[in-house]
Coordinates of C-alpha atoms and ligand atoms in Angstrom, one line a residue:
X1 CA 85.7 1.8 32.5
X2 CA 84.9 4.4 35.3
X3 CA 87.9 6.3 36.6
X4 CA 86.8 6.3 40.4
X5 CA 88.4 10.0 40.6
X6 CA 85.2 11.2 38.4
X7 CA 82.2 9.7 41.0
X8 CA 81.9 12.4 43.3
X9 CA 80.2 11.4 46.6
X10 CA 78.4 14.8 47.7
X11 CA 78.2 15.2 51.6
X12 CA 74.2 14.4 51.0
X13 CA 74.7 10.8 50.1
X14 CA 77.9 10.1 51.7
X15 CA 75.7 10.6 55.0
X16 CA 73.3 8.5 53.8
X17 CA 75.4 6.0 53.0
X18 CA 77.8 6.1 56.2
X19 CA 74.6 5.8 58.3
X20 CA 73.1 2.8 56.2
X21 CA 76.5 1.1 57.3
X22 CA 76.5 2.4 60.8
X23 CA 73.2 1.0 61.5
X24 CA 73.9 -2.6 59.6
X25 CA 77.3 -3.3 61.2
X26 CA 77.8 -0.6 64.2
X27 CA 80.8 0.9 61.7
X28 CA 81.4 4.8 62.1
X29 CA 82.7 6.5 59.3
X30 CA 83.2 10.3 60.5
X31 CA 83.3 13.1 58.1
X32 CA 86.8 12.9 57.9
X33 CA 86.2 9.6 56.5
X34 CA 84.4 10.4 53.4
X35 CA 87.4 10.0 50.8
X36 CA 88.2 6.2 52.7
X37 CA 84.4 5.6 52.1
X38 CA 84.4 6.5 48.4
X39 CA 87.8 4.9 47.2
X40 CA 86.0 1.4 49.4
X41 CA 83.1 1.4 47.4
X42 CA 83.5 2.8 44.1
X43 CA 84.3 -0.9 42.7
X44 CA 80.8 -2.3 44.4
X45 CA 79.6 0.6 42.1
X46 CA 80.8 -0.4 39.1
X47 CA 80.6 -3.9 39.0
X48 CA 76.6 -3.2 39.5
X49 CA 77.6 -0.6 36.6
X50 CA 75.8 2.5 38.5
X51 CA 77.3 6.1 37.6
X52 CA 77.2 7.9 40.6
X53 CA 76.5 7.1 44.9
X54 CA 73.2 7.8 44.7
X55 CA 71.2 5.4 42.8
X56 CA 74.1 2.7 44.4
X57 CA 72.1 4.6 47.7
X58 CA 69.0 3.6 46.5
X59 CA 70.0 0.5 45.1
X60 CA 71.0 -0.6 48.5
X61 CA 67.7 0.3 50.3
X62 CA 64.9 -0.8 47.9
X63 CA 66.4 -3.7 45.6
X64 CA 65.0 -7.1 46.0
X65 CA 69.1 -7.7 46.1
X66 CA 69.6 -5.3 48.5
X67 CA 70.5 -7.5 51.2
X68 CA 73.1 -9.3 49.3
X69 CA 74.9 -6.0 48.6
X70 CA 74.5 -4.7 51.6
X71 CA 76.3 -7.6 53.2
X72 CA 78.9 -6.9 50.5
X73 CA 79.1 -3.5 51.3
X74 CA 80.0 -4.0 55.3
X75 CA 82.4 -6.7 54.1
X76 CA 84.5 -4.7 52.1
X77 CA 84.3 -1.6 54.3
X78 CA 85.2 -3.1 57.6
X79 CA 89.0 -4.4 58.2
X80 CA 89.8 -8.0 58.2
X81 CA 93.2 -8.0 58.7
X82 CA 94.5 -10.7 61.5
X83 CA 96.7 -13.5 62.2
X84 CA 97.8 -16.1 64.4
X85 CA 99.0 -15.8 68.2
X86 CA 98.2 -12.3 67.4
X87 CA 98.8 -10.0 70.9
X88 CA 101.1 -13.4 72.3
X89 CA 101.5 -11.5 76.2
X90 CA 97.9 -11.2 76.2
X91 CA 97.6 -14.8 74.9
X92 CA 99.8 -15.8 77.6
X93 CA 97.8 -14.4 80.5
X94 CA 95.1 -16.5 79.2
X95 CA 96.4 -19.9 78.9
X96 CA 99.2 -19.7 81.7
X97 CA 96.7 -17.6 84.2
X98 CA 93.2 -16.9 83.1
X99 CA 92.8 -21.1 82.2
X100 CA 94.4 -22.2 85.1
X101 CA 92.3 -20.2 87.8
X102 CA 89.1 -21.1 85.6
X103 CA 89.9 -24.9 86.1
X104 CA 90.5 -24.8 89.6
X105 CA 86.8 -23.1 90.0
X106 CA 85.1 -24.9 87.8
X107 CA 86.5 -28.3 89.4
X108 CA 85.2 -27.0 92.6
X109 CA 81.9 -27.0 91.3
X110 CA 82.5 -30.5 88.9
X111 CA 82.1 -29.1 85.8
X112 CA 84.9 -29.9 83.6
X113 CA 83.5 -27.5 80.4
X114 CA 84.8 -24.2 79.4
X115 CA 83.4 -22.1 76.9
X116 CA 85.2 -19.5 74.4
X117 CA 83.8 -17.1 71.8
X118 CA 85.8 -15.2 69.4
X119 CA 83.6 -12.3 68.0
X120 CA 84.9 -10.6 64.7
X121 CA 86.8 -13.9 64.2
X122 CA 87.7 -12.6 60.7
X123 CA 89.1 -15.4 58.3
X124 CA 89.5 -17.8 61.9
X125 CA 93.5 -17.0 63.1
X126 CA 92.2 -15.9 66.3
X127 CA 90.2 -19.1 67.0
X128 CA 92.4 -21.5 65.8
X129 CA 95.1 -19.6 68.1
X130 CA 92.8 -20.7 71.1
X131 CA 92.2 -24.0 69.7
X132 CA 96.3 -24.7 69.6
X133 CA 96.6 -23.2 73.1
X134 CA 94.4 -25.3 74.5
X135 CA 96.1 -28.6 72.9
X136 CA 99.6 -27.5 74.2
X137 CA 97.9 -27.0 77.9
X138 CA 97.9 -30.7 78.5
X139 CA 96.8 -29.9 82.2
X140 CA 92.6 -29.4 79.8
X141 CA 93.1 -32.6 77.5
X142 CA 90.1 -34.8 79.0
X143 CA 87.7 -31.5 79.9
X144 CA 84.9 -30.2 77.3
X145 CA 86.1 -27.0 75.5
X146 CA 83.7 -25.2 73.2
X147 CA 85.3 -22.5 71.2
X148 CA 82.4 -20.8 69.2
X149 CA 84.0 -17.9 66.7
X150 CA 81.7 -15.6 64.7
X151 CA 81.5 -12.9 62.3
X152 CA 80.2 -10.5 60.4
X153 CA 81.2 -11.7 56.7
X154 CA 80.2 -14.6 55.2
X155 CA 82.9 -14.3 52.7
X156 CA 85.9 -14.5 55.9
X157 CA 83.5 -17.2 57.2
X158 CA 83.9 -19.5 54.0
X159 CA 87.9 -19.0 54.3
X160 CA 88.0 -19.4 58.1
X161 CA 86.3 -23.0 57.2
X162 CA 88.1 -23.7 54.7
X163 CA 91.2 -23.2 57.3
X164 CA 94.1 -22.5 54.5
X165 CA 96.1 -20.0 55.2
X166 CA 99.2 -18.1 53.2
X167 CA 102.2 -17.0 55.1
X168 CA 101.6 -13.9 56.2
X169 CA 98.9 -15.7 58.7
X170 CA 102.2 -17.2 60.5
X171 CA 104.1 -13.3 61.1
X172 CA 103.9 -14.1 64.8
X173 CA 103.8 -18.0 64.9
X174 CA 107.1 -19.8 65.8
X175 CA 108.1 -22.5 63.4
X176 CA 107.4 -25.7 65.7
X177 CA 103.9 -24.6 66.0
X178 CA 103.4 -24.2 62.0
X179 CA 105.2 -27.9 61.6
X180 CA 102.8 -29.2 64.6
X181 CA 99.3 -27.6 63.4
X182 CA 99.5 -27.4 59.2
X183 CA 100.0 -29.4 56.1
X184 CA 101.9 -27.5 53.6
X185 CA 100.6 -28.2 50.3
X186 CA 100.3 -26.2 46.8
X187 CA 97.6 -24.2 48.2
X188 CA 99.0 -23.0 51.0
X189 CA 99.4 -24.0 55.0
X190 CA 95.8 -26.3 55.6
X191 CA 95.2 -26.3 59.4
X192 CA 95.1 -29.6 61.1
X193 CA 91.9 -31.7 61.6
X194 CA 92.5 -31.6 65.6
X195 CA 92.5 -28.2 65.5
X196 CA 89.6 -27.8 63.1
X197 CA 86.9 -29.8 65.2
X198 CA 87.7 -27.8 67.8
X199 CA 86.0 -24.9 66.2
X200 CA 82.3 -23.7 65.3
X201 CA 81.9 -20.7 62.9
X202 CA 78.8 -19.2 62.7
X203 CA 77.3 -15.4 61.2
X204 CA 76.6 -13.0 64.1
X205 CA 76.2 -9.6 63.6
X206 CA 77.4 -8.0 67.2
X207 CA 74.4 -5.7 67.2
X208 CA 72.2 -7.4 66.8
X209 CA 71.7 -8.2 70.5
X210 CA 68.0 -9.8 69.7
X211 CA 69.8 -12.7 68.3
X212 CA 71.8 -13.2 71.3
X213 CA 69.9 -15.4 73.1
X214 CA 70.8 -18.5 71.2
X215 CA 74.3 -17.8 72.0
X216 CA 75.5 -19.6 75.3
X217 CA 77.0 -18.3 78.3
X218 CA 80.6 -17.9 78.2
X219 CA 83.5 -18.3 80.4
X220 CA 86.0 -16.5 78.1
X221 CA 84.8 -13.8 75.1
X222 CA 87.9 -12.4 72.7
X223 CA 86.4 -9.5 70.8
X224 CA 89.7 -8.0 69.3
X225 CA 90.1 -5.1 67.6
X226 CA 86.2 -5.1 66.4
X227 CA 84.9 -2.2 68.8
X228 CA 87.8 -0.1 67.9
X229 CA 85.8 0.6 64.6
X230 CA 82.1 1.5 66.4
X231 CA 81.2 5.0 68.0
X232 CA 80.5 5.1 71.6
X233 CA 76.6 4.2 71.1
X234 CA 77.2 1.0 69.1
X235 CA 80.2 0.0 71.6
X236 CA 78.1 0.5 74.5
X237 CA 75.6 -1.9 73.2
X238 CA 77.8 -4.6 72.5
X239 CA 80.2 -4.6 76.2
X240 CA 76.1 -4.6 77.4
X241 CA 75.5 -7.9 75.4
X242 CA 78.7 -9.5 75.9
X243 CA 78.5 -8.9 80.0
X244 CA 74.6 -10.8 79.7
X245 CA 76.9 -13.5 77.7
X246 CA 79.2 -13.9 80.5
X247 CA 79.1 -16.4 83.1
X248 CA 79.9 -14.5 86.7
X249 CA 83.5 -14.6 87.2
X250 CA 84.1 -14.8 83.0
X251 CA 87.2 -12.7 80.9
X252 CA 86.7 -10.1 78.2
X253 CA 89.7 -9.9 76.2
X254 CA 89.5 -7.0 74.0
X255 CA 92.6 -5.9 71.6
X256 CA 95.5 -3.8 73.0
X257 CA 94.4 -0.2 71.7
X258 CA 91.0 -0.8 72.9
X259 CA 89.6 -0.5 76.3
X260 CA 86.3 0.5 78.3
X261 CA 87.1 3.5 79.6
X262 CA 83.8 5.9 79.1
X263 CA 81.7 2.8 77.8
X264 CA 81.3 0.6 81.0
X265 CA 82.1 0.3 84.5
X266 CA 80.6 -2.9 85.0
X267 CA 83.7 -5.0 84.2
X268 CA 86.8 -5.2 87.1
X269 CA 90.1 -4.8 85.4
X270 CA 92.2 -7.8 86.2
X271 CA 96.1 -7.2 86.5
X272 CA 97.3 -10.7 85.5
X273 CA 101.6 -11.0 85.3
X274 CA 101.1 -11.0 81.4
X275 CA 99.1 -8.9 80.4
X276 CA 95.3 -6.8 82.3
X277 CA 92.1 -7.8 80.8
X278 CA 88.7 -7.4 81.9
X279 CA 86.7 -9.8 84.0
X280 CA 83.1 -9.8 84.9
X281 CA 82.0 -10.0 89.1
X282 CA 79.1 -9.8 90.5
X283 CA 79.0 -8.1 93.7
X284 CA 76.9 -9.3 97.0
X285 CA 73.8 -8.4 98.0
Ligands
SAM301 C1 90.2 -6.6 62.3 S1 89.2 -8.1 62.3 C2 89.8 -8.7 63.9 C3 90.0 -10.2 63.9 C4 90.5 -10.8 65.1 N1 89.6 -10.6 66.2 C5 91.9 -10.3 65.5 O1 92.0 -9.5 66.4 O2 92.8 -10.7 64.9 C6 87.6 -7.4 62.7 C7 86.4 -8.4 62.3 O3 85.2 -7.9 62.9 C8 84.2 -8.1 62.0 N2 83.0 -7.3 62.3 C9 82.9 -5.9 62.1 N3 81.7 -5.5 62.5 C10 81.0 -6.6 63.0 C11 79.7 -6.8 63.5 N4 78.9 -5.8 63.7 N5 79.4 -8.0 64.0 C12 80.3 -9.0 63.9 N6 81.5 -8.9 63.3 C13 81.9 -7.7 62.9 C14 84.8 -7.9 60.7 O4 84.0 -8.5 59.6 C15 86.2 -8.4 60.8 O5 86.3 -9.7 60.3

């Protein structure tokens, strides 16, 4: 066995490498970041049994695997961590504002559909979260509601589908919704059918704005603390996409210690009773 103290990762490679993961997934490790880098990806180095960052490097770049690794790579590097009714005042102005005054226009102009995208959905809490919401809000039950949630990882995308869930998941969820929405078995909590077809996972990567258009527009986007890992460039791109995603009048809901301060001014910010979040107009001609 290695003892991940003895791979050194010079500054030569550890650039090499932060940049092959900046440019595949939009995640910015500075140099402060080196040591987090190294300690994330010493065990991808030794279960492919390389001795030091390098030929990993090159291993990554050239293999006829490389793909596959380099998928594995972004996946263990980035942070999954989520849960359900994560950010519950924010949740709030959405389904006791936000959904309300989107009904009432989109009655006016007889469409009862309303579409929702969770990007960097992680292992699914945050779509499933919508997908409850909206079956509490009776006031929706005969209207069309898409809820489209992607991600990165294939690996959160298997468990997001597979919809079992342990109980840290439930840190913010109150009891009545966990008896309403699971079935407790020996595996875990297993989310309910009703919620389930509610939801369609699907691989995105969020730069990879090419790819966008065979994504719909959207009348509600939840990116959640995904951005807060990009640098400015890569966080420009993706507010750029997300605003061609948005129909006029749609929400961007981004997580609390994010905002878009110095990436766009194209977005109003919306004071709702609950919570602010950003909302896309277009203005007259
Ligand atoms: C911290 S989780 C946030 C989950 C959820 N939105 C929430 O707030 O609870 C961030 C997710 O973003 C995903 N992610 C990171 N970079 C991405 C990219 N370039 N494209 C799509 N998803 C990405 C990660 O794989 C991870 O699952």
């Amino acid at each position: 066995m290695f003892n991940d103290e003895t791979i050194e990762l010079n500054d030569e490679v550890f650039r090499l490498l932060r940049d092959l993961i900046y440019k595949s997934s939009g995640v910015w490790f500075d140099d402060n970041s080196k040591d987090i880098l190294r300690m994330r990806i010493t065990n991808s180095l030794q279960r492919r049994q390389f001795k030091d960052f390098k030929d990993y490097y090159f291993f990554l770049r050239y293999d006829r695997e490389k793909d596959n690794e380099l998928a594995n790579l972004i996946d263990i590097v980035t942070n999954h961590e989520t849960y359900f009714f994560r950010e519950m005042a924010q949740l709030k102005a959405f389904s006791e504002e936000i959904l309300p005054e989107i009904k009432e226009r989109k009655e006016k102009d007889g469409k009862k559909e309303i579409k929702i995208w969770s990007a960097g959905c992680s292992t699914g809490e945050e779509a499933y979260t919508i997908a409850m919401l909206f079956l509490e809000l009776k006031m929706l039950n005969n209207w069309n509601i898409e809820i489209f949630a992607t991600d990165i990882s294939h690996r959160v995308l298997h468990s997001a589908r597979r919809g079992i869930y342990q109980k840290h998941a439930f840190r913010a969820t109150e009891p009545a919704m966990i008896s309403k929405y699971f079935i407790q078995d020996e595996h875990g909590y297993k989310i309910s059918d009703k919620v389930k077809e509610k939801v369609n996972f699907g691989y995105f990567n969020l730069l990879d704005s090419d790819k966008s258009v065979f994504i719909n527009r959207m009348d509600v986007i939840f990116c959640r603390n995904v951005i807060i890992y990009f640098d400015t460039a890569a966080k420009k791109k993706i507010i750029e996409m997300f605003y061609e995603k948005l129909n006029n009048l749609g929400f961007l809901l981004l997580g609390h210690s994010e905002s878009l301060i110095n990436i766009s001014t194209a977005y109003t910010l919306r004071h709702f009773k609950n919570d602010m979040v950003y909302q896309k107009i277009l203005k007259e001609i």
